[in-house]
Coordinates of C-alpha atoms and ligand atoms in Angstrom, one line a residue:
M1 CA -43.4 -211.3 70.2
K2 CA -42.6 -215.0 70.0
P3 CA -42.5 -216.1 66.2
E4 CA -44.5 -218.8 65.4
T5 CA -44.4 -219.2 61.5
V6 CA -40.9 -219.1 60.1
G7 CA -40.1 -218.7 56.2
I8 CA -36.8 -220.1 55.0
I9 CA -35.3 -218.7 51.4
G10 CA -33.1 -221.2 49.7
A11 CA -33.7 -225.2 49.6
G12 CA -30.2 -226.1 49.5
Q13 CA -28.3 -228.4 52.6
M14 CA -28.3 -225.4 55.3
G15 CA -32.2 -224.3 54.5
A16 CA -33.4 -227.8 54.6
G17 CA -31.9 -228.7 57.8
I18 CA -33.2 -225.3 59.3
A19 CA -36.7 -225.9 58.1
Q20 CA -36.7 -229.4 59.6
V21 CA -35.1 -228.0 63.2
F22 CA -37.5 -225.8 63.1
A23 CA -40.9 -227.8 62.2
T24 CA -39.9 -230.1 64.7
S25 CA -39.7 -227.9 67.5
G26 CA -43.4 -226.5 66.7
Y27 CA -42.9 -223.6 64.5
R28 CA -45.2 -223.6 61.0
V29 CA -42.2 -223.5 58.3
R30 CA -42.5 -222.1 54.8
L31 CA -39.3 -223.1 52.8
N32 CA -39.0 -221.4 49.8
D33 CA -36.5 -221.5 46.7
I34 CA -36.8 -220.3 42.9
S35 CA -36.1 -224.0 41.9
E36 CA -39.0 -226.5 42.3
E37 CA -36.2 -229.3 41.9
A38 CA -34.5 -228.2 45.1
L39 CA -37.5 -227.7 46.9
Q40 CA -38.6 -231.4 46.1
A41 CA -35.2 -232.8 47.0
A42 CA -35.5 -230.3 50.5
H43 CA -38.4 -231.8 51.3
S44 CA -37.7 -235.2 50.7
K45 CA -34.2 -234.9 52.3
I46 CA -36.4 -233.8 55.6
E47 CA -38.7 -236.7 55.4
T48 CA -35.9 -239.1 55.0
G49 CA -34.2 -237.5 58.0
T50 CA -37.1 -237.8 60.2
A51 CA -37.9 -241.0 59.4
R52 CA -34.1 -242.1 60.3
L53 CA -35.2 -240.8 63.7
V54 CA -38.2 -242.6 64.2
Q55 CA -36.5 -245.8 63.0
K56 CA -33.7 -245.2 65.8
G57 CA -36.4 -244.7 68.6
K58 CA -35.5 -240.9 68.8
M59 CA -38.6 -239.5 67.8
E60 CA -42.3 -240.9 67.7
D61 CA -44.1 -241.5 64.5
E62 CA -46.8 -239.5 65.6
F63 CA -44.8 -236.4 66.3
R64 CA -43.1 -236.6 63.0
R65 CA -45.8 -236.4 61.2
T66 CA -47.3 -233.5 63.0
A67 CA -44.0 -231.6 62.3
L68 CA -44.0 -232.5 58.5
S69 CA -47.6 -231.2 58.3
R70 CA -46.3 -227.8 59.6
L71 CA -43.9 -227.7 56.8
S72 CA -45.0 -226.3 53.3
I73 CA -42.5 -225.5 50.2
M74 CA -43.3 -222.9 47.8
A75 CA -41.6 -221.3 44.9
D76 CA -43.3 -217.6 45.5
L77 CA -41.7 -215.6 47.5
S78 CA -44.0 -213.3 48.3
E79 CA -45.8 -216.4 50.6
L80 CA -43.3 -215.7 53.3
G81 CA -43.9 -212.2 54.0
Q82 CA -46.2 -212.6 56.7
C83 CA -44.1 -214.8 58.4
D84 CA -43.1 -213.8 62.0
L85 CA -39.5 -214.4 61.1
I86 CA -37.9 -214.8 57.3
I87 CA -34.2 -216.5 57.7
E88 CA -32.3 -216.0 54.1
A89 CA -30.2 -219.5 53.7
A90 CA -29.1 -218.7 50.1
T91 CA -25.8 -218.9 48.0
E92 CA -23.0 -217.2 49.7
N93 CA -23.1 -214.1 47.3
E94 CA -23.8 -210.7 48.7
D95 CA -25.6 -209.6 45.4
T96 CA -28.1 -212.5 45.5
K97 CA -28.8 -212.1 49.2
R98 CA -29.3 -208.5 48.7
R99 CA -31.9 -209.4 45.7
I100 CA -33.7 -211.7 47.6
F101 CA -34.4 -208.9 50.7
K102 CA -35.3 -206.4 48.2
A103 CA -37.8 -208.8 46.4
L104 CA -38.8 -209.9 49.5
E105 CA -40.2 -206.1 50.9
P106 CA -43.2 -205.1 49.4
S107 CA -45.2 -208.5 50.8
L108 CA -43.1 -207.7 54.6
A109 CA -45.5 -207.6 57.3
D110 CA -44.5 -204.4 59.6
H111 CA -43.2 -206.7 62.6
S112 CA -41.4 -209.4 60.7
I113 CA -37.9 -209.9 61.7
L114 CA -35.2 -211.0 58.8
A115 CA -32.5 -212.7 59.7
S116 CA -29.5 -214.1 57.6
N117 CA -27.6 -217.5 57.9
T118 CA -24.6 -215.9 56.2
S119 CA -21.4 -217.7 56.9
S120 CA -19.1 -214.5 56.9
I121 CA -21.1 -211.5 54.9
S122 CA -21.7 -208.2 57.1
I123 CA -24.7 -207.8 58.8
T124 CA -24.7 -204.4 59.5
R125 CA -24.4 -203.8 55.4
M126 CA -27.3 -206.2 54.6
A127 CA -29.3 -204.7 57.0
S128 CA -28.9 -201.1 56.3
Q129 CA -30.1 -202.1 53.0
T130 CA -33.8 -203.2 54.0
D131 CA -36.4 -201.0 55.3
R132 CA -36.1 -202.7 59.0
P133 CA -32.4 -202.6 60.1
D134 CA -33.6 -202.9 63.5
R135 CA -35.2 -205.7 62.8
F136 CA -32.5 -207.4 61.0
M137 CA -29.9 -210.0 62.5
G138 CA -27.2 -212.7 61.7
L139 CA -28.4 -216.3 62.6
H140 CA -25.9 -218.6 61.6
F141 CA -26.4 -222.3 61.7
M142 CA -23.9 -224.9 61.5
N143 CA -23.8 -228.1 59.3
P144 CA -25.5 -230.8 59.5
V145 CA -27.8 -228.7 61.4
P146 CA -30.2 -231.2 63.2
V147 CA -27.1 -232.4 64.3
M148 CA -24.9 -229.5 65.6
Q149 CA -25.6 -227.8 68.6
L150 CA -24.3 -224.2 67.9
V151 CA -26.1 -221.1 66.7
E152 CA -23.9 -217.6 66.4
L153 CA -26.2 -214.9 67.3
I154 CA -24.4 -211.8 65.1
R155 CA -25.9 -208.1 65.9
G156 CA -25.6 -205.7 63.7
I157 CA -24.9 -201.9 64.7
A158 CA -28.5 -201.3 64.4
T159 CA -30.2 -204.3 65.8
S160 CA -32.4 -203.8 68.2
S161 CA -31.9 -205.3 72.0
E162 CA -35.6 -206.6 71.4
T163 CA -34.8 -208.4 68.2
F164 CA -31.8 -209.8 69.7
E165 CA -33.3 -210.9 72.7
T166 CA -36.2 -212.6 70.4
M167 CA -33.7 -214.6 68.1
K168 CA -31.9 -215.5 71.4
A169 CA -35.1 -216.9 73.0
V170 CA -35.7 -219.0 69.5
V171 CA -32.5 -220.5 69.6
D172 CA -33.4 -221.7 73.1
S173 CA -36.5 -223.6 71.7
L174 CA -34.7 -225.2 69.0
G175 CA -32.6 -226.8 71.6
K176 CA -29.4 -225.2 70.5
T177 CA -26.9 -223.1 72.1
S178 CA -25.9 -219.9 70.9
A179 CA -22.9 -217.6 71.0
N180 CA -22.9 -214.2 70.3
A181 CA -20.4 -212.6 67.9
E182 CA -19.3 -209.2 66.9
D183 CA -20.1 -208.2 62.9
Y184 CA -16.6 -208.6 61.8
P185 CA -16.0 -210.8 58.8
A186 CA -16.7 -214.8 59.2
F187 CA -17.6 -214.1 62.9
I188 CA -16.2 -216.8 65.5
V189 CA -16.7 -220.3 63.6
N190 CA -15.6 -219.5 60.4
R191 CA -12.8 -216.8 61.4
V192 CA -11.2 -219.9 62.9
L193 CA -12.7 -222.8 61.3
I194 CA -11.9 -221.9 57.5
P195 CA -8.4 -220.4 57.8
M196 CA -7.3 -223.9 59.3
I197 CA -9.2 -225.5 55.9
N198 CA -7.3 -223.2 53.7
E199 CA -3.9 -224.2 55.3
A200 CA -4.7 -227.5 55.0
C201 CA -5.1 -226.7 51.1
Y202 CA -1.5 -225.1 51.4
A203 CA -0.3 -228.2 53.3
L204 CA -1.6 -230.3 50.2
Y205 CA -0.4 -227.5 47.6
E206 CA 3.1 -227.5 48.9
G207 CA 3.4 -231.2 49.3
V208 CA 3.8 -231.3 52.9
G209 CA 1.3 -234.5 53.1
N210 CA -1.2 -235.8 50.9
V211 CA -4.9 -235.9 51.1
V212 CA -5.2 -239.0 53.0
S213 CA -2.3 -238.4 55.3
I214 CA -3.5 -234.6 56.2
D215 CA -6.8 -235.6 57.1
A216 CA -5.6 -238.4 59.1
A217 CA -3.2 -236.2 60.9
L218 CA -6.1 -233.8 62.3
K219 CA -8.6 -236.9 62.8
L220 CA -6.1 -238.8 65.1
G221 CA -3.7 -236.3 65.9
A222 CA -5.9 -233.3 67.2
N223 CA -9.1 -235.7 67.5
H224 CA -11.2 -233.7 64.7
P225 CA -14.6 -235.8 64.0
M226 CA -13.5 -235.2 60.2
G227 CA -10.0 -233.9 58.5
P228 CA -9.9 -230.6 57.3
L229 CA -10.1 -231.7 53.5
E230 CA -13.1 -233.7 54.3
L231 CA -14.6 -230.9 56.1
G232 CA -13.9 -228.6 53.3
D233 CA -15.7 -230.9 50.6
F234 CA -18.5 -231.2 53.6
I235 CA -19.1 -227.4 53.8
G236 CA -18.6 -227.0 50.0
L237 CA -15.2 -225.3 48.5
D238 CA -17.1 -222.8 46.9
T239 CA -18.4 -221.6 50.3
C240 CA -14.9 -222.1 52.0
L241 CA -13.5 -219.9 49.1
S242 CA -16.2 -217.0 49.5
I243 CA -15.5 -217.2 53.3
M244 CA -11.8 -216.8 52.8
N245 CA -12.2 -213.8 50.0
V246 CA -14.6 -212.3 52.6
M247 CA -11.8 -212.1 55.2
Y248 CA -9.2 -211.5 53.0
S249 CA -10.7 -208.3 51.6
G250 CA -12.6 -207.5 54.8
L251 CA -9.7 -207.7 57.3
A252 CA -7.5 -206.5 54.5
D253 CA -4.7 -209.1 55.8
S254 CA -2.5 -211.2 53.6
K255 CA -2.7 -214.2 56.2
Y256 CA -6.4 -214.7 54.5
R257 CA -5.3 -214.9 51.1
P258 CA -7.0 -218.1 49.5
C259 CA -4.8 -221.3 48.7
P260 CA -4.7 -221.0 44.6
L261 CA -5.2 -225.0 44.8
L262 CA -8.5 -224.4 46.7
V263 CA -9.3 -221.6 43.9
K264 CA -8.4 -224.5 41.3
Y265 CA -10.5 -226.9 42.4
V266 CA -13.5 -224.3 42.5
E267 CA -12.9 -223.2 39.1
A268 CA -12.8 -226.8 37.8
G269 CA -16.5 -227.1 39.6
W270 CA -15.0 -230.1 42.0
H271 CA -16.9 -228.1 44.8
G272 CA -16.9 -231.0 47.1
R273 CA -19.6 -233.8 48.0
K274 CA -22.5 -231.8 46.7
A275 CA -20.8 -231.6 43.2
G276 CA -19.6 -235.5 43.4
R277 CA -16.3 -234.2 43.5
G278 CA -13.6 -232.4 45.4
F279 CA -10.2 -233.2 47.4
Y280 CA -12.3 -236.4 47.3
D281 CA -14.2 -238.5 44.4
Y282 CA -17.5 -239.3 45.5
R283 CA -19.0 -240.7 42.5
G284 CA -18.3 -244.7 43.4
E285 CA -19.3 -246.5 46.5
A286 CA -16.7 -245.2 48.7
P287 CA -14.6 -241.7 48.4
V288 CA -11.4 -241.8 46.5
P289 CA -8.9 -238.9 47.6
T290 CA -7.9 -237.2 44.2
R291 CA -4.7 -236.3 45.4
Ligands
CAA1 N1 -28.1 -234.6 58.7 C1 -29.0 -235.1 60.1 N2 -28.4 -236.1 61.1 C2 -26.6 -236.4 60.6 C3 -26.1 -236.0 59.3 C4 -26.9 -235.1 58.7 N3 -26.5 -234.7 57.8 N4 -25.1 -236.3 59.3 C5 -25.1 -237.6 60.3 N5 -26.0 -237.2 61.3 C6 -26.5 -237.6 62.4 C7 -26.4 -239.4 62.5 O1 -27.4 -239.9 62.0 C8 -26.0 -239.7 63.9 O2 -27.0 -239.7 64.6 P1 -27.5 -240.7 66.0 O3 -26.1 -240.7 66.8 O4 -28.2 -240.3 66.7 O5 -27.4 -241.9 65.1 C9 -24.9 -238.9 63.9 O6 -25.5 -237.9 63.5 C10 -23.6 -238.9 64.1 O7 -23.2 -239.3 62.7 P2 -22.8 -240.4 62.2 O8 -22.4 -242.1 63.3 O9 -23.1 -241.2 60.8 O10 -21.2 -240.4 61.5 P3 -20.0 -239.4 62.3 O11 -20.0 -240.0 64.0 O12 -18.9 -239.0 61.6 O13 -20.9 -238.0 62.4 C11 -20.6 -236.0 61.7 C12 -21.1 -237.2 61.2 C13 -22.1 -235.3 62.8 C14 -21.2 -235.0 60.5 C15 -19.4 -235.2 62.2 O14 -18.6 -235.7 61.3 C16 -19.0 -233.9 62.6 O15 -19.0 -233.6 63.5 N6 -18.4 -233.3 61.5 C17 -17.9 -232.3 61.9 C18 -19.1 -231.4 61.4 C19 -18.6 -229.7 61.5 O16 -17.4 -229.3 61.8 N7 -19.8 -229.1 60.8 C20 -19.2 -227.5 60.9 C21 -18.8 -227.3 59.8 S1 -18.9 -225.7 59.4 C22 -20.6 -224.5 59.2 O17 -21.5 -225.3 59.4 C23 -20.3 -223.4 59.2 C24 -20.4 -222.7 57.7 O18 -20.8 -221.8 57.6 C25 -19.4 -223.2 56.8

């Protein structure tokens, strides 16, 4: 069955981006968050983001208005239960995700497929705690969602072939490309990307370079669109740390130990761009390196 209505739980930067992409691809979207403020912020972010596309001539104004009319925001989780597909895009914390799926369960339609946008947590384990491990899988979008081409598809051990094929077709319908990843900690993209960011933190911690030189080295020396420290700030240093911790415990290999400097930034609440401060300070006109 082709999903037509999509529920998205979590109205942060990922949830808002996912909602925008589904709404502009013809799906009816219900975006949920416990915070009314986050819902309003996500809605205006989507309005602004799509208005920019109209300004640039990349989207017709009428198309935009129709897409926005397909999007509703709601603070009551149970209103998502009858959606054909429900994507959880909450904080990268397994307990939070487990509590969300449990709270959703009583209102779920039999046919609903559950997906998690987790960037590292075991799909098999999360699926096993729901009433439908065969209709559960990982659907991992990249940030910024409207721009990035890739979506990782992660099958849990119990995910049915029908669910997998349905999700693959959904990704195609968004105009994005899927890559299949096995269900091991951090899957493919983050298994490679986050240790690189962690290594850049070690280079900073050990004084191999400062923030500016490390970022310039990778941008200009390896043609990365953003330096690793700038990218860490963009992803969120709290998210980077939690992914390192999932790999460190899940793969039981010391090569994944989080850099103490990364831990310190997170402990300070300097979580990157969203917090106004990370490896750069974003509170002024232009980002200022903190080291
Ligand atoms: N939302 C929507 N569109 C955005 C955007 C956003 N947040 N940021 C930029 N864009 C659009 C711009 O409007 C622009 O569109 P046009 O080409 O149509 O004009 C285009 O993207 C390029 O933007 P800019 O010219 O402003 O800036 P840029 O060329 O520096 O590109 C970038 C910005 C696309 C973010 C680029 O820096 C980049 O690719 N960075 C790396 C991003 C990355 O690695 N993401 C993956 C992170 S890992 C992840 O997400 C997984 C995880 O679980 C942690």
